[in-house]
PDB file of C-alpha atoms in Angstrom:
ATOM      1  CA  MET N   1     -37.713  -6.747 -82.053  1.00  0.00           C
ATOM      2  CA  ARG N   2     -38.823  -6.800 -78.443  1.00  0.00           C
ATOM      3  CA  ASP N   3     -40.236  -3.175 -78.645  1.00  0.00           C
ATOM      4  CA  TRP N   4     -41.819  -3.855 -81.984  1.00  0.00           C
ATOM      5  CA  LEU N   5     -43.567  -7.023 -80.737  1.00  0.00           C
ATOM      6  CA  LEU N   6     -45.061  -5.263 -77.740  1.00  0.00           C
ATOM      7  CA  GLY N   7     -46.656  -2.615 -79.850  1.00  0.00           C
ATOM      8  CA  ALA N   8     -47.838  -5.301 -82.261  1.00  0.00           C
ATOM      9  CA  ALA N   9     -49.362  -7.309 -79.408  1.00  0.00           C
ATOM     10  CA  GLU N  10     -51.250  -4.237 -78.129  1.00  0.00           C
ATOM     11  CA  ALA N  11     -52.697  -3.595 -81.590  1.00  0.00           C
ATOM     12  CA  TYR N  12     -53.572  -7.244 -82.085  1.00  0.00           C
ATOM     13  CA  ASN N  13     -55.253  -7.459 -78.636  1.00  0.00           C
ATOM     14  CA  ARG N  14     -57.407  -4.398 -79.451  1.00  0.00           C
ATOM     15  CA  ASP N  15     -58.558  -6.022 -82.570  1.00  0.00           C
ATOM     16  CA  SER N  16     -59.183  -9.169 -80.718  1.00  0.00           C
ATOM     17  CA  TYR N  17     -61.344  -7.501 -78.186  1.00  0.00           C
ATOM     18  CA  GLU N  18     -63.185  -5.331 -80.589  1.00  0.00           C
ATOM     19  CA  GLN N  19     -64.032  -8.392 -82.721  1.00  0.00           C
ATOM     20  CA  ARG N  20     -64.696 -10.897 -79.781  1.00  0.00           C
ATOM     21  CA  GLU N  21     -68.381 -11.367 -80.785  1.00  0.00           C
ATOM     22  CA  ARG N  22     -67.440 -12.958 -84.116  1.00  0.00           C
ATOM     23  CA  TYR N  23     -65.559 -15.762 -82.504  1.00  0.00           C
ATOM     24  CA  SER N  24     -67.132 -18.676 -80.535  1.00  0.00           C
ATOM     25  CA  THR N  25     -64.007 -19.300 -78.486  1.00  0.00           C
ATOM     26  CA  TYR N  26     -60.592 -17.924 -77.567  1.00  0.00           C
ATOM     27  CA  LEU N  27     -56.966 -18.879 -76.575  1.00  0.00           C
ATOM     28  CA  LEU N  28     -54.485 -16.976 -74.437  1.00  0.00           C
ATOM     29  CA  MET N  29     -50.867 -17.066 -75.797  1.00  0.00           C
ATOM     30  CA  PRO N  30     -47.986 -15.665 -73.634  1.00  0.00           C
ATOM     31  CA  ILE N  31     -45.862 -13.104 -75.480  1.00  0.00           C
ATOM     32  CA  ASP N  32     -42.699 -14.999 -74.803  1.00  0.00           C
ATOM     33  CA  THR N  33     -44.156 -18.124 -76.551  1.00  0.00           C
ATOM     34  CA  LEU N  34     -45.109 -15.923 -79.556  1.00  0.00           C
ATOM     35  CA  ARG N  35     -41.622 -14.438 -79.579  1.00  0.00           C
ATOM     36  CA  THR N  36     -40.052 -17.843 -79.800  1.00  0.00           C
ATOM     37  CA  VAL N  37     -42.465 -18.969 -82.469  1.00  0.00           C
ATOM     38  CA  ILE N  38     -41.697 -15.927 -84.606  1.00  0.00           C
ATOM     39  CA  GLN N  39     -38.028 -16.423 -84.322  1.00  0.00           C
ATOM     40  CA  TRP N  40     -38.203 -20.082 -85.122  1.00  0.00           C
ATOM     41  CA  SER N  41     -40.427 -19.250 -88.167  1.00  0.00           C
ATOM     42  CA  MET N  42     -38.031 -16.571 -89.453  1.00  0.00           C
ATOM     43  CA  ASP N  43     -34.934 -18.841 -88.894  1.00  0.00           C
ATOM     44  CA  SER N  44     -36.763 -21.572 -91.039  1.00  0.00           C
ATOM     45  CA  ILE N  45     -37.450 -19.360 -94.056  1.00  0.00           C
ATOM     46  CA  PRO N  46     -37.884 -20.372 -96.998  1.00  0.00           C
ATOM     47  CA  ASP N  47     -39.160 -23.662 -95.285  1.00  0.00           C
ATOM     48  CA  GLU N  48     -42.246 -23.855 -93.139  1.00  0.00           C
ATOM     49  CA  VAL N  49     -41.898 -24.901 -89.468  1.00  0.00           C
ATOM     50  CA  LEU N  50     -44.431 -26.891 -87.519  1.00  0.00           C
ATOM     51  CA  ILE N  51     -44.575 -26.174 -83.813  1.00  0.00           C
ATOM     52  CA  GLY N  52     -46.565 -28.200 -81.186  1.00  0.00           C
ATOM     53  CA  PHE N  53     -48.006 -27.091 -77.760  1.00  0.00           C
ATOM     54  CA  ASP N  54     -49.775 -28.461 -74.844  1.00  0.00           C
ATOM     55  CA  PRO N  55     -51.918 -26.383 -72.371  1.00  0.00           C
ATOM     56  CA  ASP N  56     -50.035 -25.133 -69.392  1.00  0.00           C
ATOM     57  CA  ARG N  57     -52.078 -26.861 -66.596  1.00  0.00           C
ATOM     58  CA  GLU N  58     -50.333 -24.684 -64.009  1.00  0.00           C
ATOM     59  CA  ARG N  59     -51.518 -21.467 -65.608  1.00  0.00           C
ATOM     60  CA  PRO N  60     -55.285 -21.269 -65.919  1.00  0.00           C
ATOM     61  CA  ASN N  61     -56.921 -18.279 -67.619  1.00  0.00           C
ATOM     62  CA  PRO N  62     -57.558 -15.413 -65.171  1.00  0.00           C
ATOM     63  CA  GLY N  63     -61.197 -15.221 -64.359  1.00  0.00           C
ATOM     64  CA  HIS N  64     -61.585 -11.586 -65.371  1.00  0.00           C
ATOM     65  CA  VAL N  65     -60.022 -12.280 -68.690  1.00  0.00           C
ATOM     66  CA  ASP N  66     -62.437 -15.150 -69.350  1.00  0.00           C
ATOM     67  CA  GLU N  67     -65.262 -12.731 -68.429  1.00  0.00           C
ATOM     68  CA  ALA N  68     -63.923 -10.137 -70.930  1.00  0.00           C
ATOM     69  CA  PHE N  69     -63.652 -12.557 -73.790  1.00  0.00           C
ATOM     70  CA  GLY N  70     -66.269 -15.216 -72.877  1.00  0.00           C
ATOM     71  CA  PRO N  71     -68.227 -17.154 -72.227  1.00  0.00           C
ATOM     72  CA  ALA N  72     -66.918 -19.438 -74.822  1.00  0.00           C
ATOM     73  CA  LYS N  73     -69.668 -21.178 -76.944  1.00  0.00           C
ATOM     74  CA  THR N  74     -67.103 -23.803 -78.074  1.00  0.00           C
ATOM     75  CA  GLU N  75     -64.429 -25.626 -75.955  1.00  0.00           C
ATOM     76  CA  PHE N  76     -61.406 -27.511 -77.146  1.00  0.00           C
ATOM     77  CA  SER N  77     -58.492 -29.512 -75.648  1.00  0.00           C
ATOM     78  CA  GLY N  78     -56.663 -27.164 -73.403  1.00  0.00           C
ATOM     79  CA  HIS N  79     -59.467 -24.590 -73.155  1.00  0.00           C
ATOM     80  CA  GLY N  80     -59.300 -22.593 -69.983  1.00  0.00           C
ATOM     81  CA  TYR N  81     -55.561 -22.590 -69.848  1.00  0.00           C
ATOM     82  CA  LEU N  82     -52.712 -20.616 -71.231  1.00  0.00           C
ATOM     83  CA  LEU N  83     -50.869 -22.077 -74.237  1.00  0.00           C
ATOM     84  CA  GLY N  84     -47.866 -24.077 -73.005  1.00  0.00           C
ATOM     85  CA  LYS N  85     -44.244 -24.049 -74.151  1.00  0.00           C
ATOM     86  CA  PRO N  86     -43.543 -24.394 -77.973  1.00  0.00           C
ATOM     87  CA  HIS N  87     -41.806 -27.418 -79.334  1.00  0.00           C
ATOM     88  CA  ILE N  88     -40.621 -27.745 -82.963  1.00  0.00           C
ATOM     89  CA  VAL N  89     -42.105 -30.728 -84.604  1.00  0.00           C
ATOM     90  CA  ASN N  90     -40.912 -30.536 -88.134  1.00  0.00           C
ATOM     91  CA  VAL N  91     -39.357 -28.249 -90.732  1.00  0.00           C
ATOM     92  CA  GLY N  92     -39.905 -28.643 -94.537  1.00  0.00           C
ATOM     93  CA  ASP N  93     -41.859 -27.570 -97.570  1.00  0.00           C
ATOM     94  CA  SER N  94     -45.643 -27.284 -97.551  1.00  0.00           C
ATOM     95  CA  TYR N  95     -46.174 -30.833 -98.704  1.00  0.00           C
ATOM     96  CA  SER N  96     -44.144 -32.529 -95.862  1.00  0.00           C
ATOM     97  CA  VAL N  97     -44.124 -30.160 -92.900  1.00  0.00           C
ATOM     98  CA  HIS N  98     -47.442 -31.481 -91.481  1.00  0.00           C
ATOM     99  CA  HIS N  99     -46.000 -34.990 -91.044  1.00  0.00           C
ATOM    100  CA  VAL N 100     -44.329 -36.098 -87.871  1.00  0.00           C
ATOM    101  CA  PRO N 101     -40.961 -37.662 -88.508  1.00  0.00           C
ATOM    102  CA  GLU N 102     -41.554 -41.412 -88.795  1.00  0.00           C
ATOM    103  CA  GLU N 103     -39.237 -42.242 -85.934  1.00  0.00           C
ATOM    104  CA  TRP N 104     -41.619 -40.448 -83.563  1.00  0.00           C
ATOM    105  CA  THR N 105     -44.587 -42.733 -84.210  1.00  0.00           C
ATOM    106  CA  ASP N 106     -43.257 -45.498 -86.397  1.00  0.00           C
ATOM    107  CA  GLY N 107     -46.629 -45.430 -88.168  1.00  0.00           C
ATOM    108  CA  VAL N 108     -48.437 -46.908 -85.163  1.00  0.00           C
ATOM    109  CA  PHE N 109     -50.998 -44.057 -84.834  1.00  0.00           C
ATOM    110  CA  SER N 110     -51.260 -43.014 -88.464  1.00  0.00           C
ATOM    111  CA  GLN N 111     -54.705 -44.622 -89.219  1.00  0.00           C
ATOM    112  CA  GLU N 112     -56.336 -43.598 -85.999  1.00  0.00           C
ATOM    113  CA  ARG N 113     -54.777 -40.275 -85.216  1.00  0.00           C
ATOM    114  CA  GLY N 114     -53.445 -38.902 -88.556  1.00  0.00           C
ATOM    115  CA  ALA N 115     -49.889 -38.363 -89.754  1.00  0.00           C
ATOM    116  CA  ARG N 116     -48.947 -36.203 -86.772  1.00  0.00           C
ATOM    117  CA  GLY N 117     -49.836 -38.905 -84.285  1.00  0.00           C
ATOM    118  CA  SER N 118     -51.519 -36.328 -82.169  1.00  0.00           C
ATOM    119  CA  ARG N 119     -48.288 -35.734 -80.166  1.00  0.00           C
ATOM    120  CA  PHE N 120     -49.513 -32.269 -79.068  1.00  0.00           C
ATOM    121  CA  SER N 121     -52.749 -30.657 -78.256  1.00  0.00           C
ATOM    122  CA  SER N 122     -52.320 -27.631 -80.532  1.00  0.00           C
ATOM    123  CA  PHE N 123     -50.164 -26.718 -83.518  1.00  0.00           C
ATOM    124  CA  LEU N 124     -48.902 -23.744 -85.256  1.00  0.00           C
ATOM    125  CA  HIS N 125     -47.203 -23.653 -88.737  1.00  0.00           C
ATOM    126  CA  SER N 126     -45.587 -20.843 -90.669  1.00  0.00           C
ATOM    127  CA  HIS N 127     -46.560 -19.563 -94.124  1.00  0.00           C
ATOM    128  CA  PRO N 128     -43.479 -18.065 -95.681  1.00  0.00           C
ATOM    129  CA  ASN N 129     -44.520 -15.199 -97.954  1.00  0.00           C
ATOM    130  CA  ALA N 130     -48.136 -16.169 -97.766  1.00  0.00           C
ATOM    131  CA  TYR N 131     -51.101 -14.713 -95.842  1.00  0.00           C
ATOM    132  CA  ALA N 132     -52.496 -16.602 -92.849  1.00  0.00           C
ATOM    133  CA  ARG N 133     -55.288 -18.756 -94.175  1.00  0.00           C
ATOM    134  CA  PRO N 134     -55.870 -22.508 -94.118  1.00  0.00           C
ATOM    135  CA  SER N 135     -55.106 -24.360 -97.326  1.00  0.00           C
ATOM    136  CA  PRO N 136     -56.891 -27.669 -98.082  1.00  0.00           C
ATOM    137  CA  ALA N 137     -53.849 -29.493 -96.724  1.00  0.00           C
ATOM    138  CA  ASP N 138     -53.967 -27.477 -93.504  1.00  0.00           C
ATOM    139  CA  ALA N 139     -57.652 -28.192 -93.076  1.00  0.00           C
ATOM    140  CA  GLU N 140     -56.945 -31.937 -93.558  1.00  0.00           C
ATOM    141  CA  ALA N 141     -54.153 -31.826 -91.001  1.00  0.00           C
ATOM    142  CA  ALA N 142     -56.483 -30.024 -88.496  1.00  0.00           C
ATOM    143  CA  ASP N 143     -58.946 -32.894 -88.542  1.00  0.00           C
ATOM    144  CA  TRP N 144     -56.608 -34.678 -86.129  1.00  0.00           C
ATOM    145  CA  THR N 145     -56.011 -31.651 -83.911  1.00  0.00           C
ATOM    146  CA  GLU N 146     -57.929 -31.745 -80.541  1.00  0.00           C
ATOM    147  CA  GLY N 147     -56.741 -28.158 -79.637  1.00  0.00           C
ATOM    148  CA  VAL N 148     -56.177 -25.107 -81.767  1.00  0.00           C
ATOM    149  CA  GLU N 149     -54.543 -24.848 -85.196  1.00  0.00           C
ATOM    150  CA  MET N 150     -52.648 -21.709 -85.801  1.00  0.00           C
ATOM    151  CA  ILE N 151     -50.955 -20.098 -88.899  1.00  0.00           C
ATOM    152  CA  LEU N 152     -48.229 -17.467 -88.845  1.00  0.00           C
ATOM    153  CA  GLY N 153     -47.944 -15.699 -92.091  1.00  0.00           C
ATOM    154  CA  ILE N 154     -44.553 -14.054 -92.851  1.00  0.00           C
ATOM    155  CA  ARG N 155     -43.950 -11.443 -95.598  1.00  0.00           C
ATOM    156  CA  PHE N 156     -40.175 -11.148 -96.434  1.00  0.00           C
ATOM    157  CA  SER N 157     -37.867 -10.021 -99.215  1.00  0.00           C
ATOM    158  CA  PRO N 158     -36.036 -10.795-101.352  1.00  0.00           C
ATOM    159  CA  ALA N 159     -38.156 -13.815-102.128  1.00  0.00           C
ATOM    160  CA  PRO N 160     -36.867 -16.886-103.878  1.00  0.00           C
ATOM    161  CA  LEU N 161     -38.400 -17.584-107.320  1.00  0.00           C
ATOM    162  CA  GLY N 162     -41.836 -19.116-106.889  1.00  0.00           C
ATOM    163  CA  LEU N 163     -42.165 -17.873-103.337  1.00  0.00           C
ATOM    164  CA  GLU N 164     -43.302 -14.317-104.041  1.00  0.00           C
ATOM    165  CA  TRP N 165     -45.785 -12.847-101.502  1.00  0.00           C
ATOM    166  CA  LEU N 166     -49.184 -14.252-102.166  1.00  0.00           C
ATOM    167  CA  GLU N 167     -51.980 -11.840-101.486  1.00  0.00           C
ATOM    168  CA  ASP N 168     -55.585 -12.280-100.711  1.00  0.00           C
ATOM    169  CA  GLU N 169     -57.985  -9.292-100.307  1.00  0.00           C
ATOM    170  CA  GLU N 170     -61.197 -11.245 -99.644  1.00  0.00           C
ATOM    171  CA  SER N 171     -60.536 -13.309 -96.407  1.00  0.00           C
ATOM    172  CA  HIS N 172     -60.699 -12.123 -92.855  1.00  0.00           C
ATOM    173  CA  ARG N 173     -57.146 -10.976 -92.028  1.00  0.00           C
ATOM    174  CA  ARG N 174     -55.492 -10.638 -88.661  1.00  0.00           C
ATOM    175  CA  GLY N 175     -52.281  -8.586 -89.067  1.00  0.00           C
ATOM    176  CA  LEU N 176     -49.747  -8.682 -86.256  1.00  0.00           C
ATOM    177  CA  ASP N 177     -48.271  -5.372 -86.545  1.00  0.00           C
ATOM    178  CA  PRO N 178     -48.243  -1.973 -84.765  1.00  0.00           C
ATOM    179  CA  GLY N 179     -49.595  -0.156 -87.840  1.00  0.00           C
ATOM    180  CA  SER N 180     -47.513   1.539 -90.526  1.00  0.00           C
ATOM    181  CA  GLU N 181     -48.224   3.537 -93.743  1.00  0.00           C
ATOM    182  CA  GLY N 182     -46.415   3.911 -96.927  1.00  0.00           C
ATOM    183  CA  GLU N 183     -43.469   1.605 -97.774  1.00  0.00           C
ATOM    184  CA  LEU N 184     -43.333  -1.743 -96.028  1.00  0.00           C
ATOM    185  CA  PRO N 185     -41.374  -1.552 -92.737  1.00  0.00           C
ATOM    186  CA  VAL N 186     -38.346  -3.654 -92.012  1.00  0.00           C
ATOM    187  CA  LEU N 187     -39.143  -5.342 -88.656  1.00  0.00           C
ATOM    188  CA  ALA N 188     -36.076  -7.737 -88.647  1.00  0.00           C
ATOM    189  CA  GLN N 189     -33.261  -9.031 -90.808  1.00  0.00           C
ATOM    190  CA  VAL N 190     -32.403 -12.795 -90.837  1.00  0.00           C
ATOM    191  CA  SER N 191     -29.911 -14.425 -93.051  1.00  0.00           C
ATOM    192  CA  GLY N 192     -29.941 -11.466 -95.595  1.00  0.00           C
ATOM    193  CA  ARG N 193     -33.825 -11.274 -95.706  1.00  0.00           C
ATOM    194  CA  LYS N 194     -35.827  -8.408 -94.643  1.00  0.00           C
ATOM    195  CA  ILE N 195     -38.931  -9.337 -92.651  1.00  0.00           C
ATOM    196  CA  HIS N 196     -41.851  -6.907 -93.334  1.00  0.00           C
ATOM    197  CA  ALA N 197     -45.018  -8.129 -91.656  1.00  0.00           C
ATOM    198  CA  PHE N 198     -46.739 -10.986 -89.872  1.00  0.00           C
ATOM    199  CA  GLU N 199     -50.287 -12.424 -89.773  1.00  0.00           C
ATOM    200  CA  LEU N 200     -51.551 -14.745 -87.016  1.00  0.00           C
ATOM    201  CA  ILE N 201     -54.836 -16.661 -86.841  1.00  0.00           C
ATOM    202  CA  GLY N 202     -56.281 -19.730 -84.993  1.00  0.00           C
ATOM    203  CA  TYR N 203     -59.049 -22.199 -85.968  1.00  0.00           C
ATOM    204  CA  LEU N 204     -60.563 -25.393 -84.816  1.00  0.00           C
ATOM    205  CA  ARG N 205     -60.985 -28.677 -86.757  1.00  0.00           C
ATOM    206  CA  ASN N 206     -64.643 -27.827 -87.358  1.00  0.00           C
ATOM    207  CA  GLY N 207     -63.551 -24.725 -89.255  1.00  0.00           C
ATOM    208  CA  GLU N 208     -64.521 -22.144 -86.416  1.00  0.00           C
ATOM    209  CA  GLY N 209     -62.120 -19.324 -85.846  1.00  0.00           C
ATOM    210  CA  VAL N 210     -60.429 -18.950 -82.542  1.00  0.00           C
ATOM    211  CA  ASN N 211     -59.745 -15.501 -81.084  1.00  0.00           C
ATOM    212  CA  LEU N 212     -56.178 -15.323 -80.061  1.00  0.00           C
ATOM    213  CA  VAL N 213     -55.212 -13.056 -77.208  1.00  0.00           C
ATOM    214  CA  ILE N 214     -51.476 -12.211 -76.489  1.00  0.00           C
ATOM    215  CA  THR N 215     -50.664 -12.054 -72.689  1.00  0.00           C
ATOM    216  CA  SER N 216     -48.148 -11.652 -70.034  1.00  0.00           C
ATOM    217  CA  PRO N 217     -46.865 -14.816 -68.345  1.00  0.00           C
ATOM    218  CA  GLU N 218     -49.646 -14.498 -65.811  1.00  0.00           C
ATOM    219  CA  GLY N 219     -52.385 -14.368 -68.570  1.00  0.00           C
ATOM    220  CA  GLU N 220     -53.021 -10.547 -68.602  1.00  0.00           C
ATOM    221  CA  PRO N 221     -53.729  -9.236 -72.225  1.00  0.00           C
ATOM    222  CA  ILE N 222     -50.907  -7.066 -73.314  1.00  0.00           C
ATOM    223  CA  GLY N 223     -52.046  -3.339 -73.553  1.00  0.00           C
ATOM    224  CA  LEU N 224     -55.711  -3.915 -72.935  1.00  0.00           C
ATOM    225  CA  GLY N 225     -55.974  -3.022 -69.280  1.00  0.00           C
ATOM    226  CA  VAL N 226     -58.867  -5.520 -68.798  1.00  0.00           C
ATOM    227  CA  SER N 227     -59.881  -4.890 -65.198  1.00  0.00           C
ATOM    228  CA  ARG N 228     -60.112  -7.603 -62.459  1.00  0.00           C
ATOM    229  CA  ALA N 229     -63.568  -8.824 -61.322  1.00  0.00           C
TER     230      ALA N 229
END
């Protein structure tokens, strides 16, 4: 999976750079963080997983990368820093995964800060066998997110009854793959399931899309060769 992910990150970043004008802001995600997120999401199938992040205040965005993708027209909590370490918040079906376990907040912050209690700045949740696009429930949960909301769509087989691949040809899609033709590739196998494809998007609570860039631990975009200022 390591070799596949490097190729996928390069292709994804080229798309991020070519489409940078359509986004008002951007977020740098270290590839090791993405690798962990993908593994947790695969391990949780058929359930969704909710993952929380804070910005890594010790790793600011490299100035030349900010110049290549900016200036940002919109800022958010954690803007200007690499995405920090991932933390599993919850695992469950689509109706319950967005809610933080009650013992974390005891309901204290539910009215002022939403069901999640805003424990983390940014969140990512998986969409097993569904494309990466916010549902109405996703948009409602994002109302309480000060940073970036992200969705990782995962296509796999065989699918449980009622969880067949959900397709959408009309929305803006951001595939996380190195490019393939013909039959669906098998990127990994987990618990007897074949993993075929991923999608990855980011957005803010106001509905604006966030341009995600996959980087080295130092914040250098994988495969882009963005020159230093």
